[in-house]
N, CA, C and O atoms as a GROMACS GRO file, in nm:
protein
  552
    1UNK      N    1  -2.654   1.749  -2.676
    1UNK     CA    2  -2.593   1.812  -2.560
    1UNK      C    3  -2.672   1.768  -2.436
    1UNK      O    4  -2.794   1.779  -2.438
    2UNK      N    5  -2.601   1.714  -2.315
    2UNK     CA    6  -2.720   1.690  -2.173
    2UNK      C    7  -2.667   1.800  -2.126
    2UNK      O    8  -2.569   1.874  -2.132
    3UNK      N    9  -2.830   1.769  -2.049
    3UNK     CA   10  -2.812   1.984  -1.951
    3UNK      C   11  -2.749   1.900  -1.826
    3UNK      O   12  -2.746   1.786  -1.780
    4UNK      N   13  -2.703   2.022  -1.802
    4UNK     CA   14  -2.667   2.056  -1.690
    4UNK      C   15  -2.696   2.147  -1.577
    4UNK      O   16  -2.632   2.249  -1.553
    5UNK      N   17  -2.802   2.101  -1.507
    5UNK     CA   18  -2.854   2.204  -1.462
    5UNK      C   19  -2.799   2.235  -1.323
    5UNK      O   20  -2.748   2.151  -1.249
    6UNK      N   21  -2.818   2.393  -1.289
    6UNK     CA   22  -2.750   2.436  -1.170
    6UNK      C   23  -2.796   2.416  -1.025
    6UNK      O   24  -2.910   2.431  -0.982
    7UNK      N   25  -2.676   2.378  -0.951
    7UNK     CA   26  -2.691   2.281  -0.826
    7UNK      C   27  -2.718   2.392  -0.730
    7UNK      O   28  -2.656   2.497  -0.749
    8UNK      N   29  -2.786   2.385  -0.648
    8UNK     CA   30  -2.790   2.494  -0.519
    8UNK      C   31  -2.676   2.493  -0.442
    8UNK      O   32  -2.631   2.378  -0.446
    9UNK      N   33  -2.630   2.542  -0.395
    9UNK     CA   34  -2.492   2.556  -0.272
    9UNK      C   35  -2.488   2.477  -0.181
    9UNK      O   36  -2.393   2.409  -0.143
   10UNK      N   37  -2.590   2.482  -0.143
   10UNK     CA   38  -2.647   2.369  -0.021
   10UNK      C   39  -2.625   2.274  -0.028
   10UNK      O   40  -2.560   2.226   0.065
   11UNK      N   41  -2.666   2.177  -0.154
   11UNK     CA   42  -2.646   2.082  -0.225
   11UNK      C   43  -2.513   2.000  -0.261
   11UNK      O   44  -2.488   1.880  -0.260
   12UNK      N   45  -2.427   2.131  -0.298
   12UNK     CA   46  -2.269   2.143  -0.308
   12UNK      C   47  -2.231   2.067  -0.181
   12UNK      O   48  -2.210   1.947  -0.165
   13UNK      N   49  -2.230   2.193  -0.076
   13UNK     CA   50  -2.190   2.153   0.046
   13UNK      C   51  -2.219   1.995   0.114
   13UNK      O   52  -2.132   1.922   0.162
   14UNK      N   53  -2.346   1.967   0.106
   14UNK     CA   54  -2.408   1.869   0.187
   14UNK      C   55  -2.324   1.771   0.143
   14UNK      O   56  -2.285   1.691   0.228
   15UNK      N   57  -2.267   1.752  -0.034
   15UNK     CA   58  -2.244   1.635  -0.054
   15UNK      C   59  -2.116   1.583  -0.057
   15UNK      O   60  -2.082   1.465  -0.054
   16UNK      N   61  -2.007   1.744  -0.070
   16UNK     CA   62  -1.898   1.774   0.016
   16UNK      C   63  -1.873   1.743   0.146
   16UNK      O   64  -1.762   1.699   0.176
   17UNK      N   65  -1.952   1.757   0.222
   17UNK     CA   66  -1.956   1.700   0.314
   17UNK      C   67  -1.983   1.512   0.380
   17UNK      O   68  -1.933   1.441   0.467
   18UNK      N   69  -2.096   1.496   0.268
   18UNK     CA   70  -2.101   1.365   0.269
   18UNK      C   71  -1.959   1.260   0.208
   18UNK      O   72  -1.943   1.145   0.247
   19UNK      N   73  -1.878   1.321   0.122
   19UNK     CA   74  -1.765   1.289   0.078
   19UNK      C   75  -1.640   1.259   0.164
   19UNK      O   76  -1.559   1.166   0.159
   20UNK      N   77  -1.650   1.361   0.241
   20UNK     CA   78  -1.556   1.367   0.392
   20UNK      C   79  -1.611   1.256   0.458
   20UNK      O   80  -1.554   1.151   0.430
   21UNK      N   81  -1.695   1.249   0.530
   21UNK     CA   82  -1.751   1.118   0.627
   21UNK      C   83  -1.726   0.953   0.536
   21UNK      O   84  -1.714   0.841   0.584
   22UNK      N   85  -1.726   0.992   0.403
   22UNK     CA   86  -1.726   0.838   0.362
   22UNK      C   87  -1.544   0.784   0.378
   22UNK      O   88  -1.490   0.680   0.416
   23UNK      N   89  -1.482   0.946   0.317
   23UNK     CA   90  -1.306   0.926   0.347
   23UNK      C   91  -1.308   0.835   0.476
   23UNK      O   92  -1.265   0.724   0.509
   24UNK      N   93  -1.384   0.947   0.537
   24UNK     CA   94  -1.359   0.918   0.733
   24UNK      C   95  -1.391   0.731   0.766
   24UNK      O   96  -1.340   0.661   0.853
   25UNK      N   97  -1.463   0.704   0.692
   25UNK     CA   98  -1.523   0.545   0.746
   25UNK      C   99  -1.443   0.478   0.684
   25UNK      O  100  -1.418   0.376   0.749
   26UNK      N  101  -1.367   0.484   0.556
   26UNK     CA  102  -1.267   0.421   0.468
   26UNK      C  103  -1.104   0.427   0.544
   26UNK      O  104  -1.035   0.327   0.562
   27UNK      N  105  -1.072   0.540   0.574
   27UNK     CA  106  -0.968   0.520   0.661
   27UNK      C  107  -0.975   0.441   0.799
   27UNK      O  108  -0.884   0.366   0.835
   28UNK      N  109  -1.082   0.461   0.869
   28UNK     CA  110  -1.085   0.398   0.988
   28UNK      C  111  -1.089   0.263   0.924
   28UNK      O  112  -1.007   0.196   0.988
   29UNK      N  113  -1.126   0.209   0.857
   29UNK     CA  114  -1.229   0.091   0.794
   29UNK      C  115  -1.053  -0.019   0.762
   29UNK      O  116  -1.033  -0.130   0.811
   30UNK      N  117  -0.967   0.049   0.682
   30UNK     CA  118  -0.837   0.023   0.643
   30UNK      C  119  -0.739  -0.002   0.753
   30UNK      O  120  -0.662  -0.097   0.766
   31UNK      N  121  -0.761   0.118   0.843
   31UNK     CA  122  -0.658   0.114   0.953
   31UNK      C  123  -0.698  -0.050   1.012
   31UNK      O  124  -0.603  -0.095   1.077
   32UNK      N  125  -0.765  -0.106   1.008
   32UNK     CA  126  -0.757  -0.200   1.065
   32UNK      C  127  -0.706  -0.339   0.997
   32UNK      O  128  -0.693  -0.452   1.045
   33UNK      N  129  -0.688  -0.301   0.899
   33UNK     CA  130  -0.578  -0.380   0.846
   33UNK      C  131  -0.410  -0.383   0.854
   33UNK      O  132  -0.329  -0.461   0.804
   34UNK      N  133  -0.391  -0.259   0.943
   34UNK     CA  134  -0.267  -0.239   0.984
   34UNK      C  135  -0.204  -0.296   1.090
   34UNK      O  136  -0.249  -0.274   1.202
   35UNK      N  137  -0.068  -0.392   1.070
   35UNK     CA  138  -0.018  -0.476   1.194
   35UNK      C  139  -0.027  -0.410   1.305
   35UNK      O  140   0.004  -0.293   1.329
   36UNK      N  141  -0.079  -0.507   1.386
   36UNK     CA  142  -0.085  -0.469   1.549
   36UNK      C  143  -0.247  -0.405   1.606
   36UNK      O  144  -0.288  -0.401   1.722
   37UNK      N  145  -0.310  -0.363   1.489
   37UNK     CA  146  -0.433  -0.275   1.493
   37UNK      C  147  -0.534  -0.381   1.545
   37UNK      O  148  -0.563  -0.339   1.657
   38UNK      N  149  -0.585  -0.467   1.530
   38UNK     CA  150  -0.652  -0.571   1.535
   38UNK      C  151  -0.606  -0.547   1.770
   38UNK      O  152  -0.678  -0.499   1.859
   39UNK      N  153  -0.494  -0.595   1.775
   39UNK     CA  154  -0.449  -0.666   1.911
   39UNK      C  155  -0.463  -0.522   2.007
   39UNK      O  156  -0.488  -0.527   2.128
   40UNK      N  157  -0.448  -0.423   1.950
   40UNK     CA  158  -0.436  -0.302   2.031
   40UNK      C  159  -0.621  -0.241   2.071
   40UNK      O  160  -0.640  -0.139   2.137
   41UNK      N  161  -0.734  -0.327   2.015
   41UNK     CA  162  -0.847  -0.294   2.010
   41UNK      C  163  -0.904  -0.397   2.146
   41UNK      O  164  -0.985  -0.389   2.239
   42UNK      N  165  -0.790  -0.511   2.081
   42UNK     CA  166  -0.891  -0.622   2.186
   42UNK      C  167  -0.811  -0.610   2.308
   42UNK      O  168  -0.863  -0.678   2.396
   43UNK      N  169  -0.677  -0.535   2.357
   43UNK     CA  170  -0.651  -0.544   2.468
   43UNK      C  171  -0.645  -0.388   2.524
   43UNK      O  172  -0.568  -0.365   2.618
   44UNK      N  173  -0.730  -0.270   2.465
   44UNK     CA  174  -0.760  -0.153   2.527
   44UNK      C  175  -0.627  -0.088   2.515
   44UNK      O  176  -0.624   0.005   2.596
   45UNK      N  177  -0.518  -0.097   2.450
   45UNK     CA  178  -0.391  -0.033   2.425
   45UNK      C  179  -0.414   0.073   2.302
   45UNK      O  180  -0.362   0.045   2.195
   46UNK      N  181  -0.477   0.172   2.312
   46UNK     CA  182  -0.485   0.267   2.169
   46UNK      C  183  -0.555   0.397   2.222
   46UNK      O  184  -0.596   0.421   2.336
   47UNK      N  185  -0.558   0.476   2.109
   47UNK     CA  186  -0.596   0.609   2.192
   47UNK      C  187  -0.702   0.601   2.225
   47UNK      O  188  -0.728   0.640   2.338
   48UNK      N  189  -0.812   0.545   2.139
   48UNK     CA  190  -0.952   0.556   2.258
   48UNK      C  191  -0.970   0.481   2.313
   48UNK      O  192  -1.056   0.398   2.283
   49UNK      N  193  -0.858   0.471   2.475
   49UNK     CA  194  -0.893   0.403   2.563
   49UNK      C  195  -0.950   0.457   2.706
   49UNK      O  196  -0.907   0.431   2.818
   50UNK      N  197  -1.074   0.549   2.664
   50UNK     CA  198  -1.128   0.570   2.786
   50UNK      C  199  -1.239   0.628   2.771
   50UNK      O  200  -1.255   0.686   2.664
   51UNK      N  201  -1.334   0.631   2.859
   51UNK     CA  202  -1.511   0.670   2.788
   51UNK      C  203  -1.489   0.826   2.724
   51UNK      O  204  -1.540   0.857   2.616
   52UNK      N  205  -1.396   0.930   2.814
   52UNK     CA  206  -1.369   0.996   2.740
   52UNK      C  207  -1.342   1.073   2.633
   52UNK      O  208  -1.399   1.166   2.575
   53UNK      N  209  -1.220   0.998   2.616
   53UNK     CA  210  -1.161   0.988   2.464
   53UNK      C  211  -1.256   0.933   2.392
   53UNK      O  212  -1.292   1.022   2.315
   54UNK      N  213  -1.317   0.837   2.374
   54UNK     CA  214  -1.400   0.762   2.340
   54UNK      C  215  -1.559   0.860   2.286
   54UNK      O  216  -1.612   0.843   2.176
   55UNK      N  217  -1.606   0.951   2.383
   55UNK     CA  218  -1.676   1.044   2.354
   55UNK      C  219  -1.635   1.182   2.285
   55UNK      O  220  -1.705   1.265   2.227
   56UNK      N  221  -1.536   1.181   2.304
   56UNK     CA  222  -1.450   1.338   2.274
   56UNK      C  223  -1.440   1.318   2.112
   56UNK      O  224  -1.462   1.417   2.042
   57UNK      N  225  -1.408   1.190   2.049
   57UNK     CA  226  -1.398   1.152   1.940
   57UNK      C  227  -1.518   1.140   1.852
   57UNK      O  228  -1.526   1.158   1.731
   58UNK      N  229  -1.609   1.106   1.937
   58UNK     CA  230  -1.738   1.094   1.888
   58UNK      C  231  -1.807   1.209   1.831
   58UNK      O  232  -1.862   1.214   1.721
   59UNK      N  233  -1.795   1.309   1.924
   59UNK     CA  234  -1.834   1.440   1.948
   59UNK      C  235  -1.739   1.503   1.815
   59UNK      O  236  -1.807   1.576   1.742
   60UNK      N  237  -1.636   1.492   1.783
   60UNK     CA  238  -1.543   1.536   1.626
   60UNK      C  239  -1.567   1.501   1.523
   60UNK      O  240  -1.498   1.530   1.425
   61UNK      N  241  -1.693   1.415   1.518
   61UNK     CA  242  -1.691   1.272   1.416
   61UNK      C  243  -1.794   1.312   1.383
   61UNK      O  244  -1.798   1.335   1.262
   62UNK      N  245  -1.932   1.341   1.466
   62UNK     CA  246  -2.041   1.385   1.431
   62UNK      C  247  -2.070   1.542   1.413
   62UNK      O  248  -2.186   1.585   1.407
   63UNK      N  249  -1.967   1.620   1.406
   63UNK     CA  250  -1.997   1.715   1.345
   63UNK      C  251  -1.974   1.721   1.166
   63UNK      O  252  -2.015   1.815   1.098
   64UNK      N  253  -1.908   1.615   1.115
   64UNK     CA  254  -1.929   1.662   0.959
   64UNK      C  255  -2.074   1.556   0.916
   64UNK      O  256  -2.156   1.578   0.827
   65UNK      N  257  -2.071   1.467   0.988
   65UNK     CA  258  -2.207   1.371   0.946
   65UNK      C  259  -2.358   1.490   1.004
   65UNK      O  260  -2.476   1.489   0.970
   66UNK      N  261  -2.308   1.549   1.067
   66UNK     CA  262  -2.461   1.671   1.095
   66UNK      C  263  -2.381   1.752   1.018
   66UNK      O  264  -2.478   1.817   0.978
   67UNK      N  265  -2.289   1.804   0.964
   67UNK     CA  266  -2.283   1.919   0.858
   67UNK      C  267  -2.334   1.877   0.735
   67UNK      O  268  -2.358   1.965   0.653
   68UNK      N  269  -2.360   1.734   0.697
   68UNK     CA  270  -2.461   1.712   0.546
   68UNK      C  271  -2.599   1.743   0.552
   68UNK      O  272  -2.665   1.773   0.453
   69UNK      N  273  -2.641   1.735   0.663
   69UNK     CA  274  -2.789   1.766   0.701
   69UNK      C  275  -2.803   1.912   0.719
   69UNK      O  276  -2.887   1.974   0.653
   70UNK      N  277  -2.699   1.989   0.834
   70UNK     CA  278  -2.756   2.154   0.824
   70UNK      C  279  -2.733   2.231   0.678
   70UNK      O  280  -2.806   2.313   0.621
   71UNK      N  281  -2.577   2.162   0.630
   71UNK     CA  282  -2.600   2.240   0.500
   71UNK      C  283  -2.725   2.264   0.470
   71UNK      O  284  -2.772   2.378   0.470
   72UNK      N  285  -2.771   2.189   0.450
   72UNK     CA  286  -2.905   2.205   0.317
   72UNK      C  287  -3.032   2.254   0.453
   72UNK      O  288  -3.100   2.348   0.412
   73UNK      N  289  -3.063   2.217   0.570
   73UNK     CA  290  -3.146   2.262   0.644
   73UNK      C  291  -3.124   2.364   0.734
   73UNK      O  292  -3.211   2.378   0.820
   74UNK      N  293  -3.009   2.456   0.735
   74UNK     CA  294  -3.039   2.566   0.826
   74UNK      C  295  -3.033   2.725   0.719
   74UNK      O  296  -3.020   2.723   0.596
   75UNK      N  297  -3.044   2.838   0.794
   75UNK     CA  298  -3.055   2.949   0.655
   75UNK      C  299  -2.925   2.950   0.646
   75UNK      O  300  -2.836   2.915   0.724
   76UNK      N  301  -2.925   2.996   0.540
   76UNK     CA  302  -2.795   3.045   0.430
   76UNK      C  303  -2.650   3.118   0.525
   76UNK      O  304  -2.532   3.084   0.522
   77UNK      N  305  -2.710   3.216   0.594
   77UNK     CA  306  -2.577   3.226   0.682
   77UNK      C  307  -2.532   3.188   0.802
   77UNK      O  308  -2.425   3.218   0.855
   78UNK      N  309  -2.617   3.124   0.840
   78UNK     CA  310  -2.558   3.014   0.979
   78UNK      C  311  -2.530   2.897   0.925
   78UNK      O  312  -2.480   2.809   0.995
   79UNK      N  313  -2.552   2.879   0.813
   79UNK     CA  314  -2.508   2.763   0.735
   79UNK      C  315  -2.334   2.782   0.672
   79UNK      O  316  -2.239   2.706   0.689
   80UNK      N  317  -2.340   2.882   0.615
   80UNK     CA  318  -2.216   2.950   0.529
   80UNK      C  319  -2.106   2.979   0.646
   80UNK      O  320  -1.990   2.939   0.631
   81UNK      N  321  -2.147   3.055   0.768
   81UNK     CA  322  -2.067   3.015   0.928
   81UNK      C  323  -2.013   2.898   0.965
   81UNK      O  324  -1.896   2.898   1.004
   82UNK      N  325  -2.092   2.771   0.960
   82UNK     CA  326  -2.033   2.698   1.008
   82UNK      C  327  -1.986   2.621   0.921
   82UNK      O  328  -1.938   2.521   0.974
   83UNK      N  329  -1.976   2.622   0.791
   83UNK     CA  330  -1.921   2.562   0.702
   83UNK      C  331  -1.779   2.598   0.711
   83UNK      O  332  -1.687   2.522   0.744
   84UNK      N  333  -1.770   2.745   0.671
   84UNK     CA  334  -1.657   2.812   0.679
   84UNK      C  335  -1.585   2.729   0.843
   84UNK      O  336  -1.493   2.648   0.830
   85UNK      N  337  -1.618   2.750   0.933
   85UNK     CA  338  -1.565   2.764   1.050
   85UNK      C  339  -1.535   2.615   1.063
   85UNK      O  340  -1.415   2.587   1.064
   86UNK      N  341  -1.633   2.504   1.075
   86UNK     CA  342  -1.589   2.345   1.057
   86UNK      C  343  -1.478   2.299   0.979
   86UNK      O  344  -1.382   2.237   1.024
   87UNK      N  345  -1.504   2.351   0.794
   87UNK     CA  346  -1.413   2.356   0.685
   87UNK      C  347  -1.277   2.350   0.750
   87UNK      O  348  -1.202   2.254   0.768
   88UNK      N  349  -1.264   2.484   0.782
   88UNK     CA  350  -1.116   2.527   0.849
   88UNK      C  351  -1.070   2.442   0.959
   88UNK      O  352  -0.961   2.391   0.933
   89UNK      N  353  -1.124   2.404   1.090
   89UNK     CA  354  -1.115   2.326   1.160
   89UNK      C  355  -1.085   2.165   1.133
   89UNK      O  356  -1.004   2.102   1.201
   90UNK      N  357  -1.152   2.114   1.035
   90UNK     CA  358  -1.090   1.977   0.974
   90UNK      C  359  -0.997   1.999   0.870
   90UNK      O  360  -0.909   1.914   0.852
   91UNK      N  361  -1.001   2.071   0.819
   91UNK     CA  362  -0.867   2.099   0.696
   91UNK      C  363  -0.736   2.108   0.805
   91UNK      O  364  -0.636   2.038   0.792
   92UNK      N  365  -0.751   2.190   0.896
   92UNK     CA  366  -0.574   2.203   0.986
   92UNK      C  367  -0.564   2.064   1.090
   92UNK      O  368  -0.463   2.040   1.156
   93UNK      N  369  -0.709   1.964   1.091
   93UNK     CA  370  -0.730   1.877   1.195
   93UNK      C  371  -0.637   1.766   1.083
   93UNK      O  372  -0.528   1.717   1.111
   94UNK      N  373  -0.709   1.745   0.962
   94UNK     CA  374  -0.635   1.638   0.862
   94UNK      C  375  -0.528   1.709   0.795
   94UNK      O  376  -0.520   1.695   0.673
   95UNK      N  377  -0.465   1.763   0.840
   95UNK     CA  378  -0.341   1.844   0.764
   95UNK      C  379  -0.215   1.728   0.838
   95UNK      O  380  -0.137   1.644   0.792
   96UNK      N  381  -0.250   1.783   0.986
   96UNK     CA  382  -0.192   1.726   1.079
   96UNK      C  383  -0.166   1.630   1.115
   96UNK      O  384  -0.051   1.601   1.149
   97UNK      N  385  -0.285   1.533   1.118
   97UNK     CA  386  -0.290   1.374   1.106
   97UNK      C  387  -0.232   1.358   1.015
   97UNK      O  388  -0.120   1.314   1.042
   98UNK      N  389  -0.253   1.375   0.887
   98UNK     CA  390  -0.189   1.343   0.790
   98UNK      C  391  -0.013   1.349   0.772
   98UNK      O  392   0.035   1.247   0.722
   99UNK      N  393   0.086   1.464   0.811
   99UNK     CA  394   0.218   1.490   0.879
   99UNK      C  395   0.212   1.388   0.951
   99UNK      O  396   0.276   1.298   0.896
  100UNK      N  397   0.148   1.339   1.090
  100UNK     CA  398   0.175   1.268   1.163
  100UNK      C  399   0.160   1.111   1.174
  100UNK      O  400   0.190   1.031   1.263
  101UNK      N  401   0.090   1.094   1.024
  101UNK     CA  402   0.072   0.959   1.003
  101UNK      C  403   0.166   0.919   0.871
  101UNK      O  404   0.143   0.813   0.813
  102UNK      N  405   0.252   0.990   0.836
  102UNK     CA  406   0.370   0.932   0.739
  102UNK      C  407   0.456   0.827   0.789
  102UNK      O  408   0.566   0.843   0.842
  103UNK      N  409   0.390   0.706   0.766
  103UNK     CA  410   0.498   0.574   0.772
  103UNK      C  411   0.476   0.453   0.682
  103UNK      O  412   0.356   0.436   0.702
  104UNK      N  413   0.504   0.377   0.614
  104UNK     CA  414   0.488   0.304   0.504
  104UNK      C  415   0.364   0.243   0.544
  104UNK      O  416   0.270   0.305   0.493
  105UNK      N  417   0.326   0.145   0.618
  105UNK     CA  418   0.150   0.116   0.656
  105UNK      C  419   0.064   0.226   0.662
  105UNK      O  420  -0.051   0.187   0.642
  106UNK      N  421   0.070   0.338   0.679
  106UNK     CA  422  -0.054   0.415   0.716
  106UNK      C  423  -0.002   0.526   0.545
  106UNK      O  424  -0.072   0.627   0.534
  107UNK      N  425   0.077   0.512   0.462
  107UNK     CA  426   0.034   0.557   0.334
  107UNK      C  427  -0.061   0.579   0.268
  107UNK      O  428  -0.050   0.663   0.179
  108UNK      N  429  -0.187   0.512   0.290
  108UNK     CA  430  -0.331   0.495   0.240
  108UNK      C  431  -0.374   0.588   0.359
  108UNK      O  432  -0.460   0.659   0.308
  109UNK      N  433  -0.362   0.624   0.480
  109UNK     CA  434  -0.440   0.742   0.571
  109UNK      C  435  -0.353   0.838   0.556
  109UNK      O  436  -0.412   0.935   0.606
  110UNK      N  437  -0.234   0.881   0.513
  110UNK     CA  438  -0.182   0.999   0.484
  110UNK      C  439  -0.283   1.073   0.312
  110UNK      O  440  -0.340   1.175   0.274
  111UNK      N  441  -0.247   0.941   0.267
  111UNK     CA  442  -0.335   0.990   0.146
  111UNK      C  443  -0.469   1.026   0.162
  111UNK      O  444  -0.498   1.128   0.101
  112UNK      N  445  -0.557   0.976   0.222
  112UNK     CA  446  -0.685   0.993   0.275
  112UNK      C  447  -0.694   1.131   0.326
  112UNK      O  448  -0.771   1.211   0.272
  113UNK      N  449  -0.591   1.179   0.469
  113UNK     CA  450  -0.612   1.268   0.518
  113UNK      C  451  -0.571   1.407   0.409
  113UNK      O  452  -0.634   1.510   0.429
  114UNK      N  453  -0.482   1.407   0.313
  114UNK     CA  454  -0.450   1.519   0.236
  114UNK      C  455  -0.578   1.507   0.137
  114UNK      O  456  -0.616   1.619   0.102
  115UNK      N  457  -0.645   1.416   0.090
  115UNK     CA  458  -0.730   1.408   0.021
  115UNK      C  459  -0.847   1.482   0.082
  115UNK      O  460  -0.924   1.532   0.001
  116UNK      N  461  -0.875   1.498   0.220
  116UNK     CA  462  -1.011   1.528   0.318
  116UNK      C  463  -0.961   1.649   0.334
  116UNK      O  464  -1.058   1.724   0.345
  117UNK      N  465  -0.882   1.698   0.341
  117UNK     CA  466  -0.809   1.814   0.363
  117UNK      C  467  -0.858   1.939   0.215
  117UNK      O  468  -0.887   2.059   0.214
  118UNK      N  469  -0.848   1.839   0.114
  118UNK     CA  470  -0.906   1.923   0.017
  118UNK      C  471  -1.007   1.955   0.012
  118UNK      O  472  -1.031   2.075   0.022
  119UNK      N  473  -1.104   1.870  -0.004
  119UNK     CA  474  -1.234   1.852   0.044
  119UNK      C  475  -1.268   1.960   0.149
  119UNK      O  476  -1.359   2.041   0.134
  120UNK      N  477  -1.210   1.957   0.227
  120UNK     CA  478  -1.273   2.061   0.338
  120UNK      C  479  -1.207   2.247   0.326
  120UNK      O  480  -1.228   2.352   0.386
  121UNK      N  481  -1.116   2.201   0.207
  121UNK     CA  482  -1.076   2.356   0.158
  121UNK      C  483  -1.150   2.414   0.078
  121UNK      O  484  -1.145   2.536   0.063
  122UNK      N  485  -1.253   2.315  -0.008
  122UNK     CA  486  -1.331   2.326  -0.091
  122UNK      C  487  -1.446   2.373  -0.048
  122UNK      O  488  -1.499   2.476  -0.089
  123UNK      N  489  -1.497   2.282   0.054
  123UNK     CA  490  -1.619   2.355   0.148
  123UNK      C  491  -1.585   2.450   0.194
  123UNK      O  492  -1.689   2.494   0.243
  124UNK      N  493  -1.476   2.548   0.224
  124UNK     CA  494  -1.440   2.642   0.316
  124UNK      C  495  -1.463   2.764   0.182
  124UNK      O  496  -1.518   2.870   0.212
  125UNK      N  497  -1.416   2.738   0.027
  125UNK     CA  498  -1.374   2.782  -0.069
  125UNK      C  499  -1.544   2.826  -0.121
  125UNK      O  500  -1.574   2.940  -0.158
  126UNK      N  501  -1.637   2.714  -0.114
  126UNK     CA  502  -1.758   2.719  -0.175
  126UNK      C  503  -1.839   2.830  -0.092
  126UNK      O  504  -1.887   2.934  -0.138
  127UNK      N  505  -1.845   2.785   0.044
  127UNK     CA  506  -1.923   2.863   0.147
  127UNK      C  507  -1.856   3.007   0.143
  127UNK      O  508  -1.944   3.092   0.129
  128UNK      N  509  -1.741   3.056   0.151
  128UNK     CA  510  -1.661   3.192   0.142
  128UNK      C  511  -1.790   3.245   0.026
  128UNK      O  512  -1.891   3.312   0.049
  129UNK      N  513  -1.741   3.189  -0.099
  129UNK     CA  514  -1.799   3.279  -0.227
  129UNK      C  515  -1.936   3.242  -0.244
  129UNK      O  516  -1.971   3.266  -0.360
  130UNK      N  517  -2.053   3.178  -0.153
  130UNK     CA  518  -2.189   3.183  -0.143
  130UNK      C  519  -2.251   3.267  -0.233
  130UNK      O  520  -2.248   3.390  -0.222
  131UNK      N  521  -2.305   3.211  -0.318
  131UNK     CA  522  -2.393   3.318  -0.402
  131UNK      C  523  -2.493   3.420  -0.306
  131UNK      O  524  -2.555   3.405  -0.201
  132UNK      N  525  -2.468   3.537  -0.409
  132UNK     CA  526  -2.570   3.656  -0.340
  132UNK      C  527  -2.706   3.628  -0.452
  132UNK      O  528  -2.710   3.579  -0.565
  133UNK      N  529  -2.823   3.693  -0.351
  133UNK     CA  530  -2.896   3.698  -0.396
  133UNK      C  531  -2.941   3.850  -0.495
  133UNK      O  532  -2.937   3.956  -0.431
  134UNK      N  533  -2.970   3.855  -0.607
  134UNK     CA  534  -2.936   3.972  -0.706
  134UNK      C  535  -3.035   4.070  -0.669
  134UNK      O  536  -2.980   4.180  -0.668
  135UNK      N  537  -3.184   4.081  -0.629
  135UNK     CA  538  -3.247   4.133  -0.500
  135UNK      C  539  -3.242   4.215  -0.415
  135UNK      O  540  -3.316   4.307  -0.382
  136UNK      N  541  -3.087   4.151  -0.353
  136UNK     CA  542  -3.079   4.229  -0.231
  136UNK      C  543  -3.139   4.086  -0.115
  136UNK      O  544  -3.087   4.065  -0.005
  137UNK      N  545  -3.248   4.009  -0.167
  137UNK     CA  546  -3.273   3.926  -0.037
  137UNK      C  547  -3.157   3.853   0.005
  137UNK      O  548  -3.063   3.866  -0.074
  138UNK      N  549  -3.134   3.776   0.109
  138UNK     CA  550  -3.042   3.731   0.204
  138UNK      C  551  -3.094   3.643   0.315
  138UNK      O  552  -3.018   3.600   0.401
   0.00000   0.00000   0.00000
């Protein structure tokens, strides 16, 4: 029999999370194999065309790549907060994209986004039912 030994929550999360960001680099990574994607980069025709947008995106992007790190480094319920609260926020963020990217080329980012979507129902699912400590500590 191999053990199986039990994972901390933290652990869960972080790598849940790390799972999402790799979706995230694989779809972007693909989309650029999609006609027209290539020409719409080199002549500034696409949505991030402005420092803006450009930062605004950035700023959406780096919150699940810093949610693998606080998982596991902040306490237990400012951790379990923003899990929950991020979770939810990218689950209705890739729900959406995902609806809005149904067209025969972007099939592989519809799939992606319902796939990240789980993923982040899961983190929302894990962090909700956070183990208690039997104690009483917290």
């Amino acid at each position: 029999m191999l053990d199986n030994p039990k994972i901390n929550i933290k652990i869960k999360l972080s790598a849940l999370w790390t799972s999402l960001v790799f979706c995230f680099l694989y779809g972007d990574y693909f989309e650029l194999y999609t006609p027209g994607k290539v020409d719409s980069l080199l002549t500034g025709n696409n949505v991030l065309d402005s420092p803006m947008t450009l930062l605004l995106a950035s700023a959406i992007l780096a919150i699940p790549s810093l949610m693998v790190a606080l998982s596991v480094l902040l306490n237990p319920k400012l951790s379990k907060m923003l899990n929950i609260v991020f979770g939810i926020l990218f689950t209705l963020m890739m729900l959406l994209i995902g609806i809005g990217s149904m067209t025969p080329w972007y099939s592989f980012y519809v799939f992606l986004a319902f796939l990240e979507s789980l993923i982040t129902m899961v983190i929302v699912w894990m962090a909700w039912r956070w183990p208690k400590v039997s104690n009483g500590e917290n």
